[in-house]
Short mmCIF file of C-alpha atoms (C1' of nucleotides) in Angstrom, two decimals:
data_model
loop_
_atom_site.label_atom_id
_atom_site.label_comp_id
_atom_site.label_asym_id
_atom_site.label_seq_id
_atom_site.Cartn_x
_atom_site.Cartn_y
_atom_site.Cartn_z
CA UNK A 1218 -76.60 7.78 76.31
CA UNK A 1219 -75.35 9.66 79.37
CA UNK A 1220 -71.99 10.26 77.72
CA UNK A 1221 -69.70 9.29 74.81
CA UNK A 1222 -72.53 8.19 72.42
CA UNK A 1223 -69.92 6.20 70.49
CA UNK A 1224 -70.87 7.63 67.23
CA UNK A 1225 -71.89 4.70 65.30
CA UNK A 1226 -68.64 3.34 64.01
CA UNK A 1227 -70.18 1.55 61.13
CA UNK A 1228 -73.70 2.67 60.41
CA UNK A 1229 -74.15 5.83 58.25
CA UNK A 1230 -77.68 6.13 57.23
CA UNK A 1231 -78.33 9.67 58.27
CA UNK A 1232 -80.22 10.62 55.09
CA UNK A 1233 -82.25 7.62 54.21
CA UNK A 1234 -84.00 9.15 51.35
CA UNK A 1235 -80.71 9.95 49.62
CA UNK A 1236 -79.32 6.51 50.54
CA UNK A 1237 -82.29 4.80 48.87
CA UNK A 1238 -82.00 6.86 45.70
CA UNK A 1239 -78.24 5.99 45.45
CA UNK A 1240 -79.07 2.32 45.70
CA UNK A 1241 -81.69 2.81 42.95
CA UNK A 1242 -79.47 4.72 40.78
CA UNK A 1243 -76.75 2.07 41.08
CA UNK A 1244 -79.10 -0.51 39.82
CA UNK A 1245 -79.94 1.64 36.92
CA UNK A 1246 -76.30 2.32 36.02
CA UNK A 1247 -75.42 -1.48 36.35
CA UNK A 1248 -78.51 -2.34 34.08
CA UNK A 1249 -77.56 0.34 31.59
CA UNK A 1250 -73.73 0.00 31.35
CA UNK A 1251 -72.75 -3.03 33.44
CA UNK A 1252 -71.14 -3.53 36.82
CA UNK A 1253 -67.78 -2.68 35.43
CA UNK A 1254 -68.93 0.83 34.52
CA UNK A 1255 -70.54 1.23 37.91
CA UNK A 1256 -67.91 3.64 39.46
CA UNK A 1257 -68.49 6.24 42.31
CA UNK A 1258 -68.26 8.87 39.72
CA UNK A 1259 -70.63 7.43 37.23
CA UNK A 1260 -73.29 6.71 39.83
CA UNK A 1261 -72.88 10.19 41.35
CA UNK A 1262 -73.34 11.77 38.07
CA UNK A 1263 -76.43 9.68 37.31
CA UNK A 1264 -77.90 10.43 40.59
CA UNK A 1265 -76.87 14.07 40.54
CA UNK A 1266 -75.26 14.00 43.92
CA UNK A 1267 -71.71 14.96 44.80
CA UNK A 1268 -68.99 12.37 44.69
CA UNK A 1269 -68.33 12.53 48.38
CA UNK A 1270 -71.87 11.65 49.10
CA UNK A 1271 -71.27 8.04 48.08
CA UNK A 1272 -68.36 7.34 50.32
CA UNK A 1273 -70.29 9.05 53.00
CA UNK A 1274 -73.24 6.75 52.82
CA UNK A 1275 -71.43 3.66 51.85
CA UNK A 1276 -68.21 2.67 53.26
CA UNK A 1277 -66.83 1.39 50.01
CA UNK A 1278 -67.95 0.70 46.53
CA UNK A 1279 -68.46 -2.90 47.14
CA UNK A 1280 -70.79 -2.06 49.95
CA UNK A 1281 -72.84 -0.04 47.60
CA UNK A 1282 -72.99 -2.73 44.99
CA UNK A 1283 -74.02 -5.37 47.51
CA UNK A 1284 -76.76 -3.18 48.76
CA UNK A 1285 -77.95 -2.69 45.31
CA UNK A 1286 -77.84 -6.28 44.31
CA UNK A 1287 -79.37 -7.20 47.68
CA UNK A 1288 -82.33 -4.86 46.96
CA UNK A 1289 -82.83 -6.28 43.50
CA UNK A 1290 -82.73 -9.88 44.76
CA UNK A 1291 -85.23 -9.04 47.50
CA UNK A 1292 -87.66 -7.56 44.94
CA UNK A 1293 -87.50 -10.43 42.48
CA UNK A 1294 -87.53 -13.28 45.00
CA UNK A 1295 -90.31 -11.72 47.11
CA UNK A 1296 -92.46 -11.35 44.02
CA UNK A 1297 -91.71 -14.85 42.94
CA UNK A 1298 -92.40 -16.32 46.24
CA UNK A 1299 -95.72 -14.50 46.53
CA UNK A 1300 -96.87 -15.90 43.24
CA UNK A 1301 -95.66 -19.40 44.04
CA UNK A 1302 -97.48 -19.18 47.50
CA UNK A 1303 -100.61 -18.42 45.51
CA UNK A 1304 -100.40 -21.44 43.20
CA UNK A 1305 -103.10 -24.16 44.22
CA UNK A 1306 -101.17 -27.06 42.82
CA UNK A 1307 -98.16 -28.37 41.01
CA UNK A 1308 -99.45 -27.52 37.43
CA UNK A 1309 -100.38 -23.99 38.47
CA UNK A 1310 -96.97 -23.71 40.07
CA UNK A 1311 -95.22 -24.55 36.84
CA UNK A 1312 -97.39 -22.13 35.03
CA UNK A 1313 -96.44 -19.42 37.51
CA UNK A 1314 -92.75 -20.34 37.00
CA UNK A 1315 -93.18 -20.04 33.25
CA UNK A 1316 -94.86 -16.61 33.69
CA UNK A 1317 -92.18 -15.53 36.00
CA UNK A 1318 -89.47 -16.55 33.64
CA UNK A 1319 -90.81 -15.18 30.45
CA UNK A 1320 -92.59 -12.21 32.06
CA UNK A 1321 -90.29 -10.96 34.78
CA UNK A 1322 -86.81 -12.19 34.05
CA UNK A 1323 -86.64 -12.69 30.36
CA UNK A 1324 -89.29 -10.25 29.44
CA UNK A 1325 -87.58 -7.28 31.15
CA UNK A 1326 -84.25 -6.41 29.79
CA UNK A 1327 -83.55 -4.67 32.85
CA UNK A 1328 -83.95 -7.71 35.24
CA UNK A 1329 -82.25 -9.93 32.71
CA UNK A 1330 -79.16 -7.78 32.47
CA UNK A 1331 -79.05 -7.31 36.35
CA UNK A 1332 -79.25 -11.07 36.89
CA UNK A 1333 -76.30 -11.76 34.48
CA UNK A 1334 -74.27 -8.97 35.99
CA UNK A 1335 -74.85 -10.24 39.36
CA UNK A 1336 -73.69 -13.65 38.15
CA UNK A 1337 -70.53 -12.21 36.91
CA UNK A 1338 -69.75 -9.85 39.83
CA UNK A 1339 -70.57 -12.90 42.23
CA UNK A 1340 -67.94 -15.01 40.65
CA UNK A 1341 -65.17 -12.77 42.01
CA UNK A 1342 -66.61 -10.96 45.06
CA UNK A 1343 -67.52 -13.17 48.13
CA UNK A 1344 -70.00 -10.48 49.42
CA UNK A 1345 -71.81 -10.60 46.23
CA UNK A 1346 -71.59 -14.47 46.12
CA UNK A 1347 -73.59 -14.53 49.35
CA UNK A 1348 -76.29 -12.42 47.57
CA UNK A 1349 -76.54 -14.85 44.73
CA UNK A 1350 -76.62 -17.78 47.08
CA UNK A 1351 -79.41 -16.25 48.95
CA UNK A 1352 -81.24 -15.78 45.80
CA UNK A 1353 -80.72 -19.37 44.87
CA UNK A 1354 -81.77 -20.76 48.09
CA UNK A 1355 -84.92 -18.56 48.27
CA UNK A 1356 -85.80 -19.39 44.79
CA UNK A 1357 -85.33 -23.12 45.63
CA UNK A 1358 -87.51 -22.80 48.60
CA UNK A 1359 -90.20 -21.27 46.64
CA UNK A 1360 -90.14 -24.09 44.20
CA UNK A 1361 -90.18 -26.69 47.03
CA UNK A 1362 -93.71 -25.46 47.82
CA UNK A 1363 -94.83 -27.63 45.04
CA UNK A 1364 -91.71 -29.73 43.92
CA UNK A 1365 -89.71 -32.20 45.76
CA UNK A 1366 -86.27 -30.84 46.59
CA UNK A 1367 -84.39 -32.86 43.95
CA UNK A 1368 -86.62 -31.62 41.16
CA UNK A 1369 -86.56 -28.18 42.63
CA UNK A 1370 -82.83 -28.08 42.33
CA UNK A 1371 -82.96 -29.37 38.72
CA UNK A 1372 -85.54 -26.85 37.77
CA UNK A 1373 -83.41 -24.18 39.43
CA UNK A 1374 -80.46 -25.00 37.34
CA UNK A 1375 -82.44 -25.07 34.11
CA UNK A 1376 -83.91 -21.64 35.02
CA UNK A 1377 -80.52 -20.21 35.49
CA UNK A 1378 -79.49 -21.74 32.08
CA UNK A 1379 -82.54 -20.22 30.51
CA UNK A 1380 -81.73 -16.85 31.81
CA UNK A 1381 -78.25 -17.03 30.51
CA UNK A 1382 -79.28 -18.49 27.35
CA UNK A 1383 -81.88 -15.76 26.87
CA UNK A 1384 -79.39 -13.04 27.47
CA UNK A 1385 -76.74 -14.28 25.08
CA UNK A 1386 -78.45 -16.19 22.39
CA UNK A 1387 -79.79 -14.82 19.15
CA UNK A 1388 -82.85 -17.00 19.12
CA UNK A 1389 -83.90 -17.38 22.73
CA UNK A 1390 -86.51 -20.05 23.75
CA UNK A 1391 -90.02 -18.76 23.75
CA UNK A 1392 -92.68 -19.33 26.30
CA UNK A 1393 -93.98 -22.52 24.71
CA UNK A 1394 -90.56 -24.16 24.41
CA UNK A 1395 -89.83 -23.15 28.02
CA UNK A 1396 -93.10 -24.61 29.18
CA UNK A 1397 -92.37 -27.83 27.44
CA UNK A 1398 -88.84 -28.14 28.78
CA UNK A 1399 -90.08 -27.37 32.30
CA UNK A 1400 -92.91 -29.81 32.25
CA UNK A 1401 -90.63 -32.51 30.84
CA UNK A 1402 -88.29 -31.80 33.72
CA UNK A 1403 -90.93 -31.51 36.50
CA UNK A 1404 -94.21 -32.38 35.04
CA UNK B 1256 -43.94 8.97 0.52
CA UNK B 1257 -44.38 8.74 -3.35
CA UNK B 1258 -43.99 4.90 -2.96
CA UNK B 1259 -46.24 4.52 0.07
CA UNK B 1260 -46.25 0.67 0.16
CA UNK B 1261 -49.38 0.68 2.32
CA UNK B 1262 -47.75 -1.22 5.03
CA UNK B 1263 -50.19 -4.07 5.85
CA UNK B 1264 -52.83 -1.93 7.43
CA UNK B 1265 -54.40 -4.72 9.28
CA UNK B 1266 -52.51 -8.07 9.59
CA UNK B 1267 -49.84 -8.21 12.31
CA UNK B 1268 -48.74 -11.66 13.08
CA UNK B 1269 -45.05 -11.43 12.60
CA UNK B 1270 -43.95 -13.45 15.54
CA UNK B 1271 -46.43 -16.23 15.87
CA UNK B 1272 -44.77 -17.92 18.74
CA UNK B 1273 -45.00 -14.88 20.92
CA UNK B 1274 -48.44 -14.20 19.72
CA UNK B 1275 -49.46 -17.68 20.68
CA UNK B 1276 -47.83 -17.28 24.13
CA UNK B 1277 -49.69 -14.13 24.67
CA UNK B 1278 -52.99 -15.74 24.04
CA UNK B 1279 -52.13 -18.58 26.53
CA UNK B 1280 -51.07 -16.17 29.15
CA UNK B 1281 -54.18 -14.16 28.63
CA UNK B 1282 -56.31 -17.13 29.32
CA UNK B 1283 -54.19 -17.79 32.52
CA UNK B 1284 -54.73 -14.35 33.75
CA UNK B 1285 -58.47 -14.39 33.19
CA UNK B 1286 -58.77 -17.79 34.97
CA UNK B 1287 -56.73 -16.57 37.89
CA UNK B 1288 -58.07 -13.08 38.42
CA UNK B 1289 -61.03 -12.51 36.08
CA UNK B 1290 -61.54 -10.66 32.80
CA UNK B 1291 -61.72 -7.39 34.80
CA UNK B 1292 -58.16 -7.75 35.90
CA UNK B 1293 -56.90 -8.79 32.41
CA UNK B 1294 -55.23 -5.58 31.47
CA UNK B 1295 -52.38 -5.03 29.02
CA UNK B 1296 -50.02 -4.62 31.98
CA UNK B 1297 -51.13 -7.51 33.98
CA UNK B 1298 -50.81 -9.75 30.97
CA UNK B 1299 -47.47 -8.36 29.96
CA UNK B 1300 -46.19 -9.00 33.43
CA UNK B 1301 -47.42 -12.51 33.40
CA UNK B 1302 -46.01 -13.29 30.05
CA UNK B 1303 -42.71 -11.48 30.87
CA UNK B 1304 -42.93 -9.27 27.65
CA UNK B 1305 -42.74 -5.57 27.23
CA UNK B 1306 -45.93 -3.67 27.45
CA UNK B 1307 -45.65 -2.42 23.95
CA UNK B 1308 -45.60 -6.02 22.61
CA UNK B 1309 -49.21 -6.37 23.39
CA UNK B 1310 -50.54 -3.47 21.31
CA UNK B 1311 -48.20 -4.53 18.65
CA UNK B 1312 -49.57 -8.03 18.26
CA UNK B 1313 -53.03 -7.05 19.05
CA UNK B 1314 -54.70 -3.79 17.75
CA UNK B 1315 -56.74 -3.59 21.05
CA UNK B 1316 -57.33 -5.26 24.30
CA UNK B 1317 -60.65 -6.52 22.95
CA UNK B 1318 -59.01 -8.17 20.13
CA UNK B 1319 -56.55 -9.98 22.51
CA UNK B 1320 -59.53 -11.12 24.72
CA UNK B 1321 -61.49 -12.28 21.74
CA UNK B 1322 -58.58 -14.30 20.47
CA UNK B 1323 -58.10 -15.82 23.90
CA UNK B 1324 -61.72 -16.78 24.35
CA UNK B 1325 -61.87 -18.02 20.75
CA UNK B 1326 -59.00 -20.42 21.47
CA UNK B 1327 -60.60 -21.58 24.59
CA UNK B 1328 -63.92 -22.17 22.89
CA UNK B 1329 -62.22 -23.99 19.98
CA UNK B 1330 -60.41 -26.46 22.43
CA UNK B 1331 -63.50 -27.26 24.54
CA UNK B 1332 -65.91 -27.45 21.61
CA UNK B 1333 -63.66 -29.62 19.49
CA UNK B 1334 -62.97 -32.11 22.40
CA UNK B 1335 -66.70 -32.21 23.19
CA UNK B 1336 -67.68 -32.85 19.47
CA UNK B 1337 -65.01 -35.47 19.05
CA UNK B 1338 -66.39 -37.45 22.00
CA UNK B 1339 -69.88 -37.00 20.98
CA UNK B 1340 -69.05 -38.24 17.50
CA UNK B 1341 -67.71 -41.23 19.02
CA UNK B 1342 -70.79 -42.26 20.94
CA UNK B 1343 -72.54 -45.08 19.36
CA UNK B 1344 -76.07 -44.21 20.50
CA UNK B 1345 -78.25 -41.95 22.50
CA UNK B 1346 -77.54 -43.48 25.80
CA UNK B 1347 -73.93 -43.32 25.21
CA UNK B 1348 -74.25 -39.71 23.97
CA UNK B 1349 -75.93 -38.70 27.27
CA UNK B 1350 -73.12 -40.41 29.23
CA UNK B 1351 -70.50 -38.58 27.28
CA UNK B 1352 -72.35 -35.27 28.04
CA UNK B 1353 -72.34 -36.17 31.83
CA UNK B 1354 -68.66 -36.85 31.60
CA UNK B 1355 -67.90 -33.70 29.58
CA UNK B 1356 -69.86 -31.80 32.24
CA UNK B 1357 -68.52 -33.19 35.45
CA UNK B 1358 -65.01 -34.02 34.12
CA UNK B 1359 -64.16 -31.16 31.78
CA UNK B 1360 -66.25 -28.14 32.69
CA UNK B 1361 -67.22 -28.54 36.33
CA UNK B 1362 -64.29 -30.62 37.16
CA UNK B 1363 -61.54 -28.18 36.18
CA UNK B 1364 -61.82 -24.89 38.07
CA UNK B 1365 -59.97 -23.26 35.16
CA UNK B 1366 -62.46 -24.22 32.59
CA UNK B 1367 -65.38 -23.40 34.78
CA UNK B 1368 -64.05 -19.97 35.61
CA UNK B 1369 -63.30 -19.25 32.04
CA UNK B 1370 -66.86 -20.16 30.93
CA UNK B 1371 -68.45 -17.89 33.50
CA UNK B 1372 -65.98 -15.05 32.69
CA UNK B 1373 -66.91 -15.42 28.98
CA UNK B 1374 -70.53 -15.34 29.75
CA UNK B 1375 -69.97 -12.07 31.61
CA UNK B 1376 -67.77 -10.48 29.11
CA UNK B 1377 -70.10 -11.43 26.30
CA UNK B 1378 -72.92 -9.72 28.00
CA UNK B 1379 -71.39 -6.23 27.20
CA UNK B 1380 -68.96 -6.89 24.28
CA UNK B 1381 -70.48 -7.76 20.74
CA UNK B 1382 -67.27 -9.33 19.56
CA UNK B 1383 -67.17 -11.69 22.57
CA UNK B 1384 -70.87 -12.39 22.18
CA UNK B 1385 -70.17 -13.77 18.80
CA UNK B 1386 -67.74 -16.08 20.37
CA UNK B 1387 -70.27 -17.37 23.00
CA UNK B 1388 -72.86 -17.81 20.29
CA UNK B 1389 -70.36 -19.80 18.26
CA UNK B 1390 -69.85 -22.00 21.28
CA UNK B 1391 -73.52 -22.48 21.79
CA UNK B 1392 -74.26 -23.44 18.15
CA UNK B 1393 -71.29 -25.77 18.05
CA UNK B 1394 -72.39 -27.42 21.11
CA UNK B 1395 -75.90 -27.73 19.93
CA UNK B 1396 -74.76 -29.25 16.75
CA UNK B 1397 -72.70 -31.74 18.66
CA UNK B 1398 -75.81 -32.73 20.68
CA UNK B 1399 -77.82 -32.90 17.62
CA UNK B 1400 -75.78 -35.86 16.53
CA UNK B 1401 -78.03 -37.85 18.90
CA UNK B 1402 -80.87 -35.68 20.04
CA UNK B 1403 -83.59 -33.92 18.05
CA UNK B 1404 -83.15 -30.11 17.79
CA UNK B 1405 -85.83 -29.22 20.41
CA UNK B 1406 -84.32 -31.54 23.09
CA UNK B 1407 -80.83 -30.37 22.15
CA UNK B 1408 -81.75 -26.84 22.87
CA UNK B 1409 -83.31 -27.68 26.27
CA UNK B 1410 -80.28 -29.72 27.21
CA UNK B 1411 -78.01 -26.91 26.03
CA UNK B 1412 -79.86 -24.39 28.30
CA UNK B 1413 -79.65 -26.91 31.15
CA UNK B 1414 -75.91 -27.47 30.74
CA UNK B 1415 -75.34 -23.71 30.85
CA UNK B 1416 -77.39 -23.52 34.02
CA UNK B 1417 -75.47 -26.34 35.57
CA UNK B 1418 -72.24 -24.67 34.83
CA UNK B 1419 -73.29 -21.40 36.41
CA UNK B 1420 -74.85 -23.23 39.32
CA UNK B 1421 -71.80 -25.06 39.78
CA UNK B 1422 -69.63 -21.95 39.76
CA UNK B 1423 -71.78 -20.12 42.30
CA UNK B 1424 -73.48 -22.62 44.57
CA UNK B 1425 -72.14 -23.89 47.74
CA UNK B 1426 -73.40 -27.44 47.11
CA UNK B 1427 -73.21 -27.94 43.32
CA UNK B 1428 -74.99 -31.08 41.90
CA UNK B 1429 -72.79 -34.20 41.71
CA UNK B 1430 -72.48 -36.40 38.81
CA UNK B 1431 -75.40 -38.68 39.73
CA UNK B 1432 -77.74 -35.74 40.16
CA UNK B 1433 -76.77 -34.33 36.75
CA UNK B 1434 -77.18 -37.66 35.11
CA UNK B 1435 -80.59 -37.90 36.48
CA UNK B 1436 -81.63 -34.52 35.42
CA UNK B 1437 -80.30 -35.05 31.95
CA UNK B 1438 -82.00 -38.38 31.49
CA UNK B 1439 -85.23 -36.97 32.66
CA UNK B 1440 -84.96 -34.17 30.14
CA UNK B 1441 -83.57 -36.10 27.24
CA UNK B 1442 -83.79 -39.68 28.16
"C1'" DG C 356 -74.62 35.26 71.25
"C1'" DC C 357 -71.14 31.77 71.20
"C1'" DC C 358 -69.71 26.96 70.64
"C1'" DC C 359 -69.59 22.62 69.10
"C1'" DG C 360 -70.94 18.33 67.08
"C1'" DT C 361 -73.40 16.27 63.33
"C1'" DT C 362 -74.21 16.15 58.56
"C1'" DG C 363 -72.67 16.83 54.02
"C1'" DT C 364 -69.40 18.49 50.10
"C1'" DG C 365 -65.43 19.19 47.08
"C1'" DT C 366 -60.73 18.62 46.19
"C1'" DA C 367 -56.65 16.21 45.96
"C1'" DC C 368 -53.61 11.94 46.12
"C1'" DG C 369 -51.62 7.96 44.47
"C1'" DG C 370 -52.43 4.61 41.37
"C1'" DT C 371 -53.91 1.83 37.00
"C1'" DC C 372 -55.71 2.06 32.61
"C1'" DG C 373 -55.48 1.75 26.98
"C1'" DT C 374 -53.14 3.66 23.61
"C1'" DT C 375 -49.75 6.39 20.98
"C1'" DC C 376 -45.39 7.44 19.46
"C1'" DT C 377 -40.43 7.96 19.47
"C1'" DT C 378 -36.57 5.23 19.27
"C1'" DA C 379 -33.50 1.04 19.01
"C1'" DT C 380 -32.44 -3.28 16.50
"C1'" DG C 381 -31.05 -6.26 13.11
"C1'" DA C 382 -31.66 -8.60 8.83
"C1'" DC C 383 -32.12 -8.20 3.92
"C1'" DT C 384 -31.38 -5.76 -0.56
"C1'" DT C 385 -28.59 -3.44 -3.56
"C1'" DA D 193 -20.72 -1.22 2.81
"C1'" DA D 194 -24.67 1.35 3.04
"C1'" DG D 195 -29.34 1.96 3.25
"C1'" DT D 196 -34.00 0.57 4.28
"C1'" DC D 197 -37.54 -1.14 6.59
"C1'" DA D 198 -40.03 -4.76 9.24
"C1'" DT D 199 -39.93 -5.65 13.97
"C1'" DA D 200 -39.76 -4.75 18.71
"C1'" DA D 201 -39.42 -1.98 23.02
"C1'" DG D 202 -40.76 1.15 26.46
"C1'" DA D 203 -41.56 5.94 27.90
"C1'" DA D 204 -45.11 9.21 27.99
"C1'" DC D 205 -49.99 11.01 27.88
"C1'" DG D 206 -54.44 11.89 29.08
"C1'" DA D 207 -58.23 9.86 31.36
"C1'" DC D 208 -60.48 7.58 35.07
"C1'" DC D 209 -60.38 5.07 39.35
"C1'" DG D 210 -61.44 4.52 44.89
"C1'" DT D 211 -60.63 6.70 48.83
"C1'" DA D 212 -59.05 10.19 52.21
"C1'" DC D 213 -59.59 14.35 54.23
"C1'" DA D 214 -59.95 19.24 55.09
"C1'" DC D 215 -63.58 22.15 55.30
"C1'" DA D 216 -68.51 24.44 54.96
"C1'" DA D 217 -73.28 24.52 56.63
"C1'" DC D 218 -76.11 24.53 60.31
"C1'" DG D 219 -78.93 23.54 64.35
"C1'" DG D 220 -79.36 22.90 69.25
"C1'" DG D 221 -77.32 23.48 74.21
"C1'" DC D 222 -75.19 26.70 77.27
#
DNA sequence: GCCCGTTGTGTACGGTCGTTCTTATGACTT
DNA sequence: AAGTCATAAGAACGACCGTACACAACGGGC
C-alpha cells in the first residue's frame, strides 16, 4: 500500500448495507413483477435510492440479477440441506422433502415465483445458468445424504416438475399426492 | 357516417398466408432468441414484412405470442396423442412416452427451448397460461389412455421436470435413465 | 486552511419498444 | 369511368431502457 493503491478495478462494495438492501429489493421486484420488469429504474424506485446507485454498486444489471438469485438459492439450499442433514433415515428424509416442497417452495408464492423466474432467466443467461446448476447440484447432494445418486437425480427432476406444475397448473398436487409420488419413486 | 357499417371490430384475418407466416416466424424468433427478444420489430425483420403488418394482423404483441404458442402446442400435443393412441398396451405407451420425450422434446433444441420459453411467459401472462394449461390437460388426457389419472398426473409432473432439467442441466438424463424413472413411477 | 481522493448522485445519450395514425394501393361496385 | 373501401405500409409518438459521465459532498493528510 506504499503507493498506487490500485483502486480496486472490480470490487465496489463500499456501502455494504445499501448493497444488501439492493439485492433484497431486487428479489422483491422479481417476485412481484417478474425478471423482465426488474430494471434499474424499477428497483431504484422500490428501494428508494437514486438510479446511479445501482450502477455504482453493481457493474451491470446482469451482475445485480446474479447476486440476487445467488442469495435466494443460498438461502433455500442451505435451509434444505440443514433439514436433510437432520433426518435420521430414508423415510424421514422423504418426509423432509415433502415438507420442503409443500411448505417452502410450493407454499410460499414468493419462493415459487422466484424459482420459475430463475429457470426462465437461466435459459438465456450463462451467468444465471451457473446459479441454477449450483442449486441443482446442491439439492442433489442433499438428497444423496439418504438416496443413491440415480434415485436422487430422478427425485430432483420430479421436484422441478412439481414446482413448475404447481406454478402453472390450476389444480396443483397436494401434499398427499406429492408424498405418494415421491415414495413410489424413491420409497 | 350515417351508414357506419361497423367495420369488423375484431376479426382481422384478411391475408391468411401472411398471417401464417408471421406465426411461424414468431416461433423461430422465440426459439432462437427467447420470448423477451420477440418484439414486433425483430419478428418483422425476420419475416421480411413491414412493421405495421404485425399490428394489422394481430391486435397486440400478446395476441401474436399466444397464437404462436398455441400453434406449437397444437403440433406437439397432436403428435403425442396420435402416438399414444397407437400404443396397444401400457408398456408400449411408456415406450412411446420415452420416445416422445427423448426424441421430440429433449432431442430437438427448438422444441425444448420453446417449451421452456412458454413456461416462463405463462408465469406472467394469463392468456399464455391458458395455453400451457391446455397443453397439460391434453397431455394428461393422452396419458390417461393407458394410465390411471393419479399416475398420469405424477408422470406429467415428472415429464415437465425432465424437460426443465434437460434444458438447464449440464448432464441431462439419457433415454435409459428416463425409461427407468418412468417405469419406476408408472410401471 | 487548503487540497484531493473517495464515495455517492443526477442528468443525459443513444437506442428499442408497442402502438397509433396518416397515407398509398388496387380491386370491386355502380 | 368514377367512386369506395378493404387492405397494406411505414413514419411518428411517447415511454422506458442500460449505461456513461460530469459533478457534489465530504473527510482526512499536509
